[in-house]
Amino acid sequence: MKAAFALAAIAALGVGSASAQEWKPTKPVEFVGAAGPGGGTDIFARNVQAIIQKYNLVDQPILVSNKGGGSGAEAFVYVKAAAGDPHKLVFGTSNLYTLPMVAKVAFKHTDFVPVAAMVFDEFILWNKGDSPYDDYKSYTAAAKAANGTFKMAGALSKDTDQTLTRYIEKDTGAKFIYIPYKSGGEASVQLSGGHAHSHVNNPSESVGHWKAGQVKPLCVFSKERMPQGPKVTETKGWSDIPTCKEQGSGIEEYKMPRTVALPPGSPPAAAEFWANVLKKVSETPEWKDYLEKTSQTGRFMAGAELKAFIDEDEKRTRKVYEEEGWLVN
Amino acid sequence: MTERALVSRTTMEVVTALATAAIGAAVMWGSIEHDIGWGDSGPAAGYFPFRIGVLIVLGSFVNLAVALWRRGTQDVFLTAEQAKRVLAFGLPILAFVVLSLFLGLYVGAILYLSAVMVFQGGYRLLPSLTLGVAVAVAMRLIFPMWFKVPLLTGPLEAWLGLY
Amino acid sequence: MENVGSLFHGFAVALTWYHVALMLVGVLLGILVGVLPGLGAPNGVTILMPLTFTMDPVSAIILLTSMYWGALFGGSTTSILFNIPGEPSSVATTFDGHPMAKQGLAVEALSFAFLSAGFGALVGVAVITVLSGWVTEFALKFSSPEYFAVYFLAFASFVGLAGGNPVKTVVSILLGFAFATVGMDTVSGSLRLTFGFDELLRGISFLIVVIGLFGIGELLLTMEEGLKFEGVKAKVNLSGVLRTLTRLPRYWIALIRGSLVGVWMGITPGGPTAASFMSYGLAKRFSRRRGNFGKGEPEGVIAPETADHGAGTAAMLPMLALGIPGSATAAVMLGGLMIWGLNPGPMLFLERPDFVWGLIASMYLGNVVAVVLVLATVPLFAAILRIPFAIIGPLIVVVCFIGAWTVGASKPDLWLALIFGLVGYVFKKLDYPVAPLVLALVIGDKAEDAFRQSMLMSQGSLTIFFSNPLVGTITVLAILLLAWPLFSMLFGRVRAGRAEKMRLAE
């Protein structure tokens, strides 16, 4: 406790000088994860909490709670109800702005005060380990020839995985039967068992099955290859996966941001305070470690940059949803 | 069953059947905002809920009919004596819930526990209050302190600066 | 028998004083969270997780799994003593466990529960040891149609035996299914039956329903009958525990049947809850003492407990080998594995044999430690029933509502628990069975998801449920079990006569 106190003093100095307008949490803080325990969002929130506590970046206790009901809608509704109280932060993904489009929920993304996007999770097109296809073009061509009988497994309905599937369909003219499961992990097992032809999981969701050779990555939906790292299988590491663009896909990039937002009506000084804290988190070695272990891309965005990103991504997604007839709001 | 019936079994059967029918109707109503058909790719979102709703309503009507048909039998649902005992236990629970919603679970638990002990158990005020407070302290230690699960708090905790 | 060799290596890893001490700590903490309805194994895992980051992965997983076993055992305690199941999987334990406690047989009920649970767990882990390679391959054969067939089988073996009014049973089941559909629909991604209430977004929580239907409903009934708990008269001492131990072998059929059901449901995605219901259903259907079920029959405690723990243990293997968490706790543990730098998946067995086999060895030891510890607590817990009702009754109420609050920190949940309490009271008095409602609530949405995923795969053709030998066999078995009441009606008279003779002979 005493050591923690000393650290707190040092950290407080740093935070104090960073923000001109003073706002500080005056009571315990709650990080609300918009997903069940154990998922990507939960691990994200818990890592942020652990790092904040380790470096004592905030001198109030922080609790992490999981409100994954309604695909995360529960968390957003809960934080919206805490209007004007910047002691509750909601940790989510792009579902912050995509969920209100497809489900009849009582919030809009503009209700919240966005604080930061800290990481981007990659999407990879996976096939079963022994599938005859090795790249984007040959696989989608086969899917097209199969006349809409290829099955694409994915996590949830009308969420990132299904959206990306639609992008692929538009790009190549292939048609997939999209089968929604509760999580990417389940989708990965279905692919390993040969019950689907492909899925577009995030790296961390399928790494175990890749190691065992049950699934194999075809390409990553990113502008550049993923960073160099240790080998995952005997011969390949993440950086050996070609980008889909290299393989002639028309999809430039598809990533999912992990976002943090404050309740409606939170003062700008509070948003600035949290953005500063999260910025510091993103500069620690522990954060680098987390990114590497989960094979995500770190990219810190806050303020106007974040707002512009959300607006643009929201518009783009809205267009696809409109074409698919998914829009309810 | 010679005791005087406060509520007859028939009445209760009818009330229950109507209540389940109402739930069934609500389920039907709630599911027609989705597609209730069986499309190319199997049942749509409203398919099962709608049919479940229909069956609940049908089942409830059967139960209703049976209850009315048998109304001649003088079965008792609740005698006055039983009602008194159930209310003596149930009303304090209701009071506890209402109190807790306004004052938080800690204060609610202290008041409820000590009141029941005093008025129904015949204990004296001091030991009852002590036990109530002891339980509240235990709640506080176990839930928010050890397991980081905050409980519902009220104005007293806010005033004391606890969370 | 390469596995046996690996297991001995695992024992060498797991059997150190440090690890046994961790098991003791874990089990005790687990019992604490298991006994309190508001807390469960996930809470225990959450507070232990930060402690484990400095440990090596084997020690960490031993601590966490021991906590998990403790919580499973603790959950049965409240089921038996107060009719409040702390976890979905201990609902079926209330059916006969609580009647036994009310008759003053709390010590016997608890001992039977713990001993048979320990037996089931050991069978489960033995199966894992012998069949580890095969189990993973078998689990990979399961896709949505097979999932649906497994749920259907569990359901078919439980319902149809309530014996009471069939229309009321059907209404009760349908209410359970209706409650299960509330909230987000995985397959279509839309919100169903929330009627614009934000509180219904996450669906109707199982815990709130059972706290109301079982816990509060039962208290109201007890009060109405003017009874206090009769546990007061019961003798509470350790020799009761030992007496029960000597009586256990008599129930060998129930033990073996329960273990088989448990292991089957643990390896397939059925899970512990469905396993316990299915085992109870089968026991009630095929036992000689079936007439006594629901009135305090030891076999009605043994059957679900054996299956629950058999499934809980057997399910650890698919979790490690496939990376699929079977429960919220398992999900948190999986998250932990990743933080320790381990990737759950098929390669874990090859890359980290010390970890996997150390874990499996610790499952043998942890369960033995857990059984010994919980048996030692039996007199303590049974003595709770001696506390005057004016104190213990309200205490149970407080604990129930704390439990209701912890589910979602939402005020309407307290009302919901109260309403379900009233419903439980009325339903019980009017002979609406509540157990099928709970089963329907627990497996309803999973079964619907699996069914609709299958229909997506087959483009709307029901033949997919007969499309391969595996799914075909399970489906046919389920249909046969569902039709069983018809068969037994035909032969009912003959059997009833024979059973009567047997009872006289005993």
Tab-separated table of C-alpha atoms in Angstrom, chain A residues 104 158, chain B residues 28-51, chain C residues 185 188 190-192 448 452:
chain	number	residue	atom	x	y	z
A	104	LYS	CA	-33.818	-1.459	-31.747
A	158	LYS	CA	-25.166	-8.293	-38.581
B	28	MET	CA	-47.365	-13.303	-29.886
B	29	TRP	CA	-47.597	-9.539	-30.071
B	30	GLY	CA	-43.890	-9.121	-29.453
B	31	SER	CA	-42.906	-11.625	-32.123
B	32	ILE	CA	-44.977	-10.261	-34.989
B	33	GLU	CA	-42.602	-7.352	-35.217
B	34	HIS	CA	-40.216	-9.952	-36.683
B	35	ASP	CA	-40.734	-12.287	-39.584
B	36	ILE	CA	-42.735	-15.236	-38.264
B	37	GLY	CA	-42.445	-17.412	-41.354
B	38	TRP	CA	-40.280	-20.318	-42.414
B	39	GLY	CA	-38.064	-18.894	-45.134
B	40	ASP	CA	-35.544	-20.417	-47.528
B	41	SER	CA	-33.059	-20.693	-44.740
B	42	GLY	CA	-35.331	-22.119	-42.096
B	43	PRO	CA	-37.371	-20.459	-39.389
B	44	ALA	CA	-37.123	-16.680	-39.051
B	45	ALA	CA	-36.603	-14.799	-35.785
B	46	GLY	CA	-40.293	-14.694	-34.940
B	47	TYR	CA	-41.159	-18.242	-35.991
B	48	PHE	CA	-40.702	-20.017	-32.682
B	49	PRO	CA	-41.765	-17.215	-30.329
B	50	PHE	CA	-44.988	-16.684	-32.255
B	51	ARG	CA	-45.949	-20.340	-32.155
C	185	ASP	CA	-31.239	-13.384	-31.077
C	188	SER	CA	-30.846	-12.814	-36.792
C	190	SER	CA	-32.274	-8.595	-33.624
C	191	LEU	CA	-33.754	-7.989	-30.208
C	192	ARG	CA	-36.802	-10.062	-29.421
C	448	GLU	CA	-33.168	-22.707	-30.993
C	452	ARG	CA	-31.751	-22.435	-36.937
